XYZ file of C-alpha atoms in Angstrom:
554
model
C 77.748 77.180 26.352
C 76.513 80.186 28.497
C 78.799 83.016 28.580
C 78.455 82.936 32.342
C 79.910 79.436 32.360
C 82.382 80.256 30.157
C 84.172 82.991 31.867
C 87.093 82.250 34.033
C 86.448 84.720 36.449
C 82.616 84.369 36.809
C 83.109 84.638 40.749
C 83.978 88.392 40.003
C 81.846 89.372 37.145
C 79.026 88.464 35.058
C 77.451 85.462 36.940
C 77.544 85.947 40.751
C 74.227 84.259 41.058
C 74.861 81.263 39.078
C 78.269 80.843 40.472
C 76.579 81.078 44.054
C 74.002 78.282 43.026
C 76.471 75.741 41.643
C 78.917 76.432 44.861
C 76.047 75.436 46.864
C 75.591 72.213 45.076
C 77.282 69.195 47.049
C 78.799 67.889 43.980
C 81.831 69.292 42.204
C 81.613 70.652 38.580
C 84.107 71.122 36.240
C 83.514 72.688 32.764
C 85.994 72.296 29.950
C 86.059 74.197 26.696
C 86.377 72.289 23.179
C 90.218 73.046 23.611
C 90.024 70.820 26.615
C 90.931 73.698 28.795
C 88.894 73.929 32.362
C 86.740 77.150 32.254
C 84.859 76.847 35.327
C 85.133 74.868 38.730
C 82.713 75.574 41.692
C 84.003 75.496 45.182
C 83.095 71.855 46.169
C 85.535 70.799 43.303
C 88.348 72.850 44.796
C 87.344 71.205 47.976
C 87.296 67.954 46.580
C 90.396 67.998 44.244
C 92.704 70.038 46.531
C 93.855 73.229 45.010
C 92.514 76.690 45.202
C 89.944 77.542 42.088
C 92.298 80.077 40.403
C 94.841 77.259 40.341
C 92.110 74.840 38.939
C 90.899 77.143 36.247
C 92.533 77.031 32.480
C 94.411 73.787 33.425
C 93.753 70.934 30.523
C 92.479 67.455 30.804
C 96.040 66.406 30.506
C 96.698 67.619 34.092
C 94.206 65.049 35.065
C 96.262 62.206 33.511
C 99.249 63.483 35.004
C 98.615 64.766 38.449
C 98.250 61.651 40.775
C 95.563 63.198 42.826
C 93.334 63.869 39.988
C 94.065 61.036 37.691
C 90.909 59.116 38.273
C 88.813 61.540 36.333
C 90.909 60.981 33.114
C 89.327 58.172 31.761
C 85.564 59.914 32.091
C 86.987 62.967 30.775
C 88.424 61.322 27.608
C 85.128 59.348 27.054
C 83.300 62.448 27.244
C 85.485 64.307 24.777
C 85.152 61.356 22.778
C 81.576 62.012 22.575
C 80.391 59.299 25.012
C 78.770 60.032 28.330
C 80.322 58.464 31.399
C 78.597 57.643 34.523
C 79.875 55.363 37.336
C 82.305 55.036 40.214
C 85.978 55.557 40.180
C 88.507 55.491 43.033
C 91.576 57.896 43.341
C 94.933 56.773 44.346
C 95.246 58.648 47.814
C 91.344 58.083 48.602
C 90.124 55.134 50.010
C 86.485 56.062 49.210
C 85.061 55.613 45.676
C 83.759 59.010 43.631
C 80.469 58.895 41.626
C 81.269 60.789 38.559
C 79.110 61.915 35.502
C 80.825 63.243 32.471
C 78.885 63.995 29.240
C 79.645 66.188 26.044
C 77.976 69.563 25.505
C 78.053 71.524 22.416
C 81.053 73.367 23.196
C 83.105 71.132 25.350
C 82.534 68.732 28.420
C 80.827 69.051 31.637
C 81.831 66.780 34.670
C 79.895 66.353 38.007
C 81.675 64.253 40.818
C 81.031 63.597 44.823
C 82.687 61.415 47.326
C 80.749 58.192 48.158
C 81.750 56.203 51.291
C 80.739 52.703 49.989
C 83.464 50.709 48.587
C 82.642 48.636 45.319
C 83.633 47.202 42.217
C 85.181 50.677 41.531
C 87.743 49.849 44.381
C 88.761 46.590 43.082
C 89.151 48.162 39.624
C 91.498 50.722 41.175
C 93.503 48.393 43.192
C 94.278 46.146 39.924
C 95.949 49.424 38.430
C 97.411 50.536 41.750
C 100.426 49.247 43.716
C 99.040 48.467 47.261
C 102.342 49.333 48.947
C 103.153 52.896 47.429
C 99.562 53.764 46.035
C 101.424 54.681 42.615
C 100.096 52.956 39.314
C 101.393 49.743 38.664
C 102.413 48.438 35.163
C 98.939 47.947 34.017
C 97.794 51.406 34.988
C 100.822 53.162 34.070
C 100.452 51.635 30.481
C 97.034 52.542 30.290
C 98.023 56.446 30.941
C 101.081 56.328 28.831
C 99.049 54.998 26.075
C 96.872 58.071 26.354
C 99.943 60.323 26.286
C 101.343 58.671 23.245
C 98.184 59.114 21.378
C 98.160 62.883 22.663
C 101.762 63.256 21.756
C 101.036 62.182 18.074
C 97.890 64.506 17.966
C 99.490 67.390 18.959
C 103.038 66.523 17.556
C 104.744 67.063 20.723
C 107.749 65.055 22.413
C 108.177 63.772 25.844
C 110.472 61.337 27.459
C 110.038 58.370 29.391
C 112.550 56.943 32.381
C 113.143 53.925 33.935
C 114.416 53.720 37.322
C 116.039 51.044 39.298
C 117.253 51.051 43.152
C 120.894 49.763 43.466
C 121.298 46.750 45.580
C 117.807 47.141 47.072
C 117.617 43.483 47.548
C 120.667 43.551 49.566
C 119.249 46.593 51.668
C 115.908 44.770 52.168
C 117.569 41.713 53.426
C 119.876 43.539 55.747
C 117.234 46.067 57.080
C 114.387 43.661 57.290
C 111.149 43.630 54.938
C 109.344 46.038 57.067
C 112.190 48.644 56.852
C 112.624 47.917 52.971
C 108.940 48.688 52.416
C 109.303 51.880 54.604
C 112.183 52.664 52.532
C 110.405 52.326 49.176
C 107.474 54.389 50.668
C 110.004 57.188 51.717
C 111.459 57.013 48.476
C 108.039 57.323 46.448
C 107.056 60.457 48.765
C 110.479 61.837 47.710
C 110.101 61.268 44.197
C 106.509 62.533 43.526
C 107.259 65.752 45.721
C 110.103 66.492 43.244
C 108.402 65.784 40.144
C 106.884 68.647 38.050
C 103.394 68.699 37.429
C 101.707 66.670 34.359
C 104.307 63.905 35.124
C 103.472 60.318 35.338
C 105.030 57.952 37.935
C 104.642 54.339 38.685
C 106.111 51.405 40.394
C 106.301 48.586 37.874
C 107.478 46.218 40.332
C 109.861 45.257 42.981
C 112.423 48.241 43.198
C 111.848 49.242 39.543
C 109.814 52.498 38.696
C 108.950 54.569 35.445
C 108.357 58.005 34.904
C 106.969 60.044 31.667
C 107.654 63.702 31.828
C 105.342 66.441 30.609
C 104.696 66.908 27.141
C 106.744 69.602 25.341
C 109.621 68.983 27.668
C 112.879 69.165 25.320
C 115.270 66.347 25.773
C 117.780 68.455 27.623
C 115.457 69.674 30.344
C 114.396 66.030 30.665
C 117.823 64.958 31.103
C 118.674 67.654 33.562
C 115.565 66.971 35.652
C 116.449 63.428 35.608
C 119.895 64.084 36.711
C 118.813 66.278 39.563
C 116.055 63.697 40.570
C 118.811 60.972 41.042
C 120.741 63.367 43.090
C 117.636 64.304 45.492
C 116.666 60.581 45.320
C 120.319 59.499 46.436
C 120.222 61.710 49.697
C 120.250 59.335 52.933
C 116.953 58.289 54.095
C 115.937 57.984 58.035
C 113.999 54.399 58.432
C 113.597 53.248 62.043
C 116.054 55.937 63.248
C 118.742 54.660 61.189
C 120.262 56.442 58.101
C 120.207 54.575 54.992
C 122.121 55.280 51.902
C 120.411 54.481 48.560
C 121.561 55.036 44.954
C 119.408 55.258 41.902
C 120.167 54.282 38.439
C 117.968 55.441 35.352
C 117.760 55.202 31.573
C 115.681 57.590 29.480
C 114.230 57.543 26.021
C 112.718 60.134 24.012
C 109.542 59.787 22.017
C 109.376 60.032 19.405
C 111.829 57.384 18.340
C 113.557 56.344 15.151
C 110.823 53.594 14.832
C 107.913 55.843 16.593
C 105.546 54.749 13.956
C 104.840 51.538 16.000
C 105.860 52.396 19.265
C 103.599 51.316 21.957
C 103.763 51.836 25.908
C 105.505 48.398 26.088
C 108.126 49.209 23.345
C 108.736 52.441 25.318
C 109.476 51.138 28.386
C 111.746 48.496 26.908
C 113.736 51.121 25.491
C 113.920 52.782 28.819
C 114.899 49.752 30.225
C 117.479 49.071 27.512
C 119.163 52.431 28.411
C 118.881 51.475 31.959
C 120.972 48.527 31.352
C 123.625 50.708 29.613
C 123.459 53.002 32.844
C 124.252 50.076 34.913
C 127.369 48.984 33.184
C 128.767 52.397 34.000
C 128.200 51.798 37.791
C 125.906 52.543 40.379
C 123.905 55.922 40.666
C 124.435 56.720 36.754
C 122.245 57.619 34.016
C 122.027 56.577 30.258
C 119.883 58.540 27.430
C 119.424 56.098 24.817
C 120.759 57.456 21.382
C 120.461 56.423 17.681
C 122.968 53.659 17.805
C 121.337 51.870 20.743
C 118.357 52.245 19.415
C 119.617 50.370 16.280
C 121.011 47.634 18.690
C 117.544 47.582 20.401
C 115.805 46.932 17.223
C 118.036 44.225 16.259
C 117.382 42.575 19.885
C 113.565 43.094 19.493
C 114.023 41.241 15.743
C 116.270 38.508 17.375
C 113.418 38.012 20.096
C 110.982 37.602 17.533
C 112.868 35.155 15.566
C 113.553 33.471 19.021
C 109.875 33.054 19.942
C 109.162 31.369 16.365
C 112.228 29.434 16.180
C 111.285 27.704 19.742
C 107.929 26.877 18.411
C 109.220 25.582 15.214
C 111.993 23.580 16.915
C 114.656 25.798 14.540
C 117.483 24.145 16.257
C 119.951 21.391 16.424
C 122.248 19.902 18.674
C 126.214 19.764 18.155
C 128.590 17.860 20.448
C 131.798 18.340 21.962
C 133.752 15.553 23.084
C 135.230 15.356 26.633
C 138.475 13.759 26.405
C 140.076 11.304 29.070
C 143.329 12.921 30.249
C 145.102 9.418 30.548
C 143.704 7.302 27.607
C 143.096 10.220 25.022
C 139.667 8.603 24.084
C 136.375 10.280 24.147
C 134.592 9.554 27.457
C 131.457 11.895 26.903
C 130.080 14.472 24.934
C 128.425 17.702 25.845
C 125.135 18.385 23.763
C 125.178 22.163 22.720
C 122.490 24.128 21.041
C 122.812 25.700 17.817
C 120.414 27.608 15.693
C 119.316 26.036 12.277
C 120.167 27.290 9.879
C 123.255 28.645 11.151
C 123.122 32.594 12.050
C 126.084 34.587 11.339
C 127.147 36.885 14.015
C 124.777 35.666 16.547
C 126.446 34.560 20.078
C 124.864 31.383 21.221
C 125.277 32.186 25.206
C 123.611 35.536 24.482
C 120.950 33.774 22.642
C 120.521 31.415 25.675
C 120.373 34.169 27.911
C 117.861 36.084 25.860
C 115.762 32.813 25.865
C 115.955 32.672 29.595
C 114.838 36.545 29.793
C 111.727 35.745 27.525
C 110.602 32.593 29.455
C 111.362 29.999 26.804
C 114.048 27.746 28.351
C 111.935 25.379 30.177
C 110.290 24.466 26.796
C 113.571 24.803 24.929
C 115.567 22.880 27.698
C 112.942 19.809 27.220
C 113.589 19.854 23.575
C 117.292 19.429 24.092
C 116.840 16.761 26.472
C 114.656 14.756 24.277
C 116.804 14.997 21.172
C 119.903 14.555 22.972
C 118.689 11.272 24.623
C 117.409 10.301 21.286
C 120.856 10.473 19.954
C 122.416 8.740 22.907
C 120.234 5.919 22.346
C 121.287 5.708 18.882
C 125.008 5.737 19.861
C 124.237 2.977 22.413
C 122.419 0.774 20.020
C 125.624 0.683 17.664
C 127.731 -0.263 20.465
C 129.344 3.056 21.306
C 129.985 3.477 25.169
C 129.608 7.266 25.643
C 127.796 9.416 27.831
C 126.050 12.763 27.428
C 126.423 16.026 29.456
C 123.254 17.943 29.102
C 123.034 21.644 30.404
C 120.135 22.608 32.589
C 118.364 25.911 33.166
C 116.854 27.085 36.349
C 113.652 27.247 34.593
C 113.579 23.564 34.136
C 114.443 22.894 37.865
C 111.570 25.438 39.031
C 109.166 23.095 36.919
C 107.694 20.823 39.636
C 107.448 17.857 37.242
C 111.081 18.092 35.748
C 112.326 14.949 37.402
C 109.165 12.917 36.237
C 109.253 14.268 32.903
C 113.280 13.358 32.540
C 112.522 9.983 33.698
C 110.069 9.498 30.983
C 112.245 10.684 28.294
C 114.750 8.217 29.367
C 112.696 5.306 29.437
C 111.216 5.958 26.040
C 114.757 5.775 24.973
C 115.795 2.935 27.007
C 118.147 4.607 29.126
C 119.132 4.820 32.822
C 119.500 7.927 35.160
C 123.365 7.659 35.384
C 123.482 7.400 31.574
C 123.655 11.273 31.238
C 125.245 13.913 33.336
C 123.318 17.176 34.078
C 125.290 20.299 34.224
C 123.998 22.984 36.598
C 125.713 26.205 37.441
C 127.103 27.179 40.937
C 124.610 29.266 41.688
C 121.959 26.958 41.060
C 123.518 24.543 43.085
C 123.659 26.492 46.448
C 120.365 28.360 45.498
C 118.085 28.635 48.828
C 115.188 28.543 46.293
C 113.118 25.574 47.850
C 111.919 24.152 44.464
C 115.128 24.169 43.004
C 116.630 22.482 46.160
C 113.801 19.815 46.153
C 114.031 19.125 42.610
C 117.969 18.722 42.835
C 117.224 16.473 45.952
C 114.845 14.294 44.054
C 117.222 13.974 41.059
C 119.993 12.451 43.168
C 117.466 10.185 44.771
C 116.359 8.966 41.450
C 119.897 8.409 40.422
C 120.878 11.401 38.237
C 124.329 12.632 38.316
C 124.978 15.973 38.651
C 128.235 18.497 37.302
C 128.983 22.021 38.358
C 129.500 23.919 35.288
C 131.630 26.955 35.009
C 133.349 26.474 38.510
C 135.156 29.393 39.646
C 132.946 32.023 38.106
C 130.167 32.385 40.965
C 130.779 31.138 44.267
C 134.045 28.876 44.306
C 134.692 27.643 47.640
C 136.003 24.182 48.633
C 134.088 24.294 51.722
C 130.711 24.476 49.652
C 132.014 22.210 46.856
C 132.681 19.393 49.659
C 129.045 19.928 50.812
C 127.386 19.992 47.442
C 125.724 16.485 46.068
C 127.547 16.379 42.883
C 129.621 13.935 40.861
C 131.689 16.297 38.488
C 133.228 19.914 38.650
C 134.073 21.655 35.517
C 136.783 24.140 35.993
C 135.808 27.334 33.928
C 138.399 28.349 31.175
C 139.022 31.744 32.604
C 140.691 29.579 35.493
C 142.368 27.071 33.513
C 143.803 29.552 31.093
C 145.788 30.548 34.054
C 147.728 27.320 33.989
C 150.922 27.156 32.364
C 152.592 30.132 33.821
C 154.712 30.771 36.839
C 152.458 33.366 38.136
C 150.963 33.211 41.727
C 147.408 32.598 39.896
C 148.768 29.576 38.218
C 150.132 28.228 41.313
C 146.616 28.967 43.056
C 144.373 27.189 40.042
C 146.868 24.424 39.970
C 146.644 23.665 43.554
C 142.898 24.329 43.634
C 142.404 21.559 40.812
C 144.394 19.195 43.011
C 142.422 19.755 46.043
C 139.002 19.150 44.147
C 140.602 16.248 42.328
C 141.306 14.595 45.485
C 140.051 10.945 45.417
C 138.375 11.393 48.852
C 135.816 13.583 47.208
C 135.171 11.257 44.349
C 134.613 14.091 41.970
C 135.734 13.804 38.204
C 137.434 16.962 37.280
C 137.058 18.533 33.903
C 139.348 21.255 32.453
C 137.276 23.622 30.025
C 139.098 25.877 27.220
C 141.876 23.693 26.390
C 143.266 25.366 23.536
C 147.127 24.332 23.591
C 149.121 21.235 24.237
C 150.865 23.042 27.131
C 147.399 23.637 28.666
C 146.348 20.097 28.281
C 149.445 18.990 29.918
C 149.379 21.254 32.800
C 145.653 20.731 33.354
C 146.489 16.674 33.374
C 149.436 17.331 35.738
C 147.034 19.238 38.270
C 144.688 16.412 38.202
C 141.888 16.986 35.693
C 140.431 13.758 34.588
C 138.760 14.908 31.408
C 139.822 17.848 28.979
C 137.613 19.760 26.822
C 138.152 22.764 24.585
C 138.766 24.001 20.944
C 142.464 22.901 20.964
C 140.984 19.340 21.071
C 137.780 19.262 19.221
C 134.984 21.893 18.407
C 131.476 21.110 18.651
C 130.355 19.199 15.866
C 127.250 17.434 14.257
C 126.303 14.031 15.491
C 127.271 12.303 12.255
C 130.847 13.765 12.744
C 131.466 13.009 16.265
C 130.585 9.441 16.124
C 133.819 8.912 14.043
C 135.899 9.945 17.009
C 134.510 7.111 19.112
C-alpha cells in the first residue's frame, strides 16, 4: 500500500495531489490497513457516512457493525477481510435508497468504494428482511447476524462484552389505552431516546413487540455495562410526550456477560435466552428493575435447557403416561369421574409437572402433546366402558389446542374411533380461555358446545372470578381452586366469603356441578360438601394413580 494512502493525515502532508483526485471522485472511498483500522477516507465518504473526516480515520471495521448508520458496510468489509471481493447493493437502515458497494482485499488491507443509488431493488428487500419496519432497528434476524460476528470477534481477540434484554412494562395496557397509533409513536420515541443514549460500537435491535436487545461494546467491563444499563433504564423511564399527552413508561432489563460458564457452545440464540432469563428474574423484583445473571442462575438456565432438549425428545417419542385422579361424589362417596393427568415416563425426580407443562407451552409443544393425551384418555375410557364401568374422564385442554382450527373435528374423530360420545368426556379449560376475546378460541368453544361437548372451568378463582361472568359462560362444571377451598373450615371472613361463593355457584338455577379441589382433610371435605360442592378431589381422598390401580375404586 502506498505511503500516501497509508498516512492518516494525507490531506496535510505527503499526498495532497492524490487526496485531491480521490476527493473529486463521486464515490466514497475507505481504506483499511491489515489491523482493520481505517487509515483513509475521502470527502465523499464523509458526506455519505455523516461524520467529519478526522472522526472517520482510525476507527475499526467493528464501528461499522456497531454504528447503525454504517452497519450496512460491515458485511462487505468482512468478506474483503476474509479474502473475498464483494460487489453488490446494500441498504442502510436510515436511508431509503440502496448503495452500490465494492470491497476488495489489498496486499496490506482492504479498499472499499461506495455510492448512493436511487433505484430500489433486491437490496431493499434484503434489508427489510433484517430490519424492523416501524423503528428501523435491526430485527431478530438482523441482530443475530451481527451478534454472531461480535461473538466471533470476541473469541478471536479474547475480549468480553455484555448483552441486555429489555422489555417495556405494561406496554400492552398502554397500547390499548392510548390507541395503536399512539403506541407506535411511543415505540419510535423510545427507540430515538435509546439509540441517542448508547455509546458508539453498541448494537440495538427490536426483537418483536415491546422487546429489545442490546450488545454493548467489546472490552466494556461488567461493572461499566451494569452502570450503563442502569442509567439507560433511568433515562428511558423519563416521561414521553405523545400527542400532547405525557406518558409514563418503565423498562425492565436482564443482562448476561460473554463469555459465560458455557461459552464454548454459546451462540446468539443462547446468549439472548440467557439475557431473557435474567429479564424474568428482574421482573420478579417488580417493574423498572434490572438483573445481571450470575453463576447460579446460569446453572439453573443450563438445567432448563437440558429439560427443554429432553422435552422435545420426549414429545416426539411419547415418553409419557397418564395417571388418573378420582373425583368423588360428595353425597355417595363413589368415584364419579377421573381427571387424566400427564406424567413423564420413566418418572423424573424433582421435576414439577406443572412447570413441565408450562415449558411445553412455551416451546409450542402443547397442541401435539394435548392430542396424545386426548387419544390415550379416550382409549382408556373406552376400555373401562367395555368392562362395565360407568365413569367419565376430565381432560385438560391447552389454548394451543383450541387455536387449532380442526380441533373439534379431530376430537370427534378420536371419540368415534373409540365408540364414545362427546358428553362422555368433560374438557377442562382455564378461566382466561373461557373469557378470551381471541376469535379462534371463542369460535372453537362455540363449535364444541354445538357438537355436545361439556366444559369445565379449571382453577376457578385464580384469574377472573366473577359470578356475573360465570353465569354467562357456556359451561357445565366449575372447579374451585385449592387456594380457595383451603380457606374453608375456619371462622375467618375469607372462609365465609368462599363458602358463600360456592353456594351461589352451586345454586340449581345455574345447572352447574361444583368441584372442590385440594381436599386434604376430612374437615375440608365436610365443609366443601356443606357449602354445596357436588364433587371432591384432592390428595386427602386419592392421589393420581395408574389406570390399573384406579379401576379398583370403581
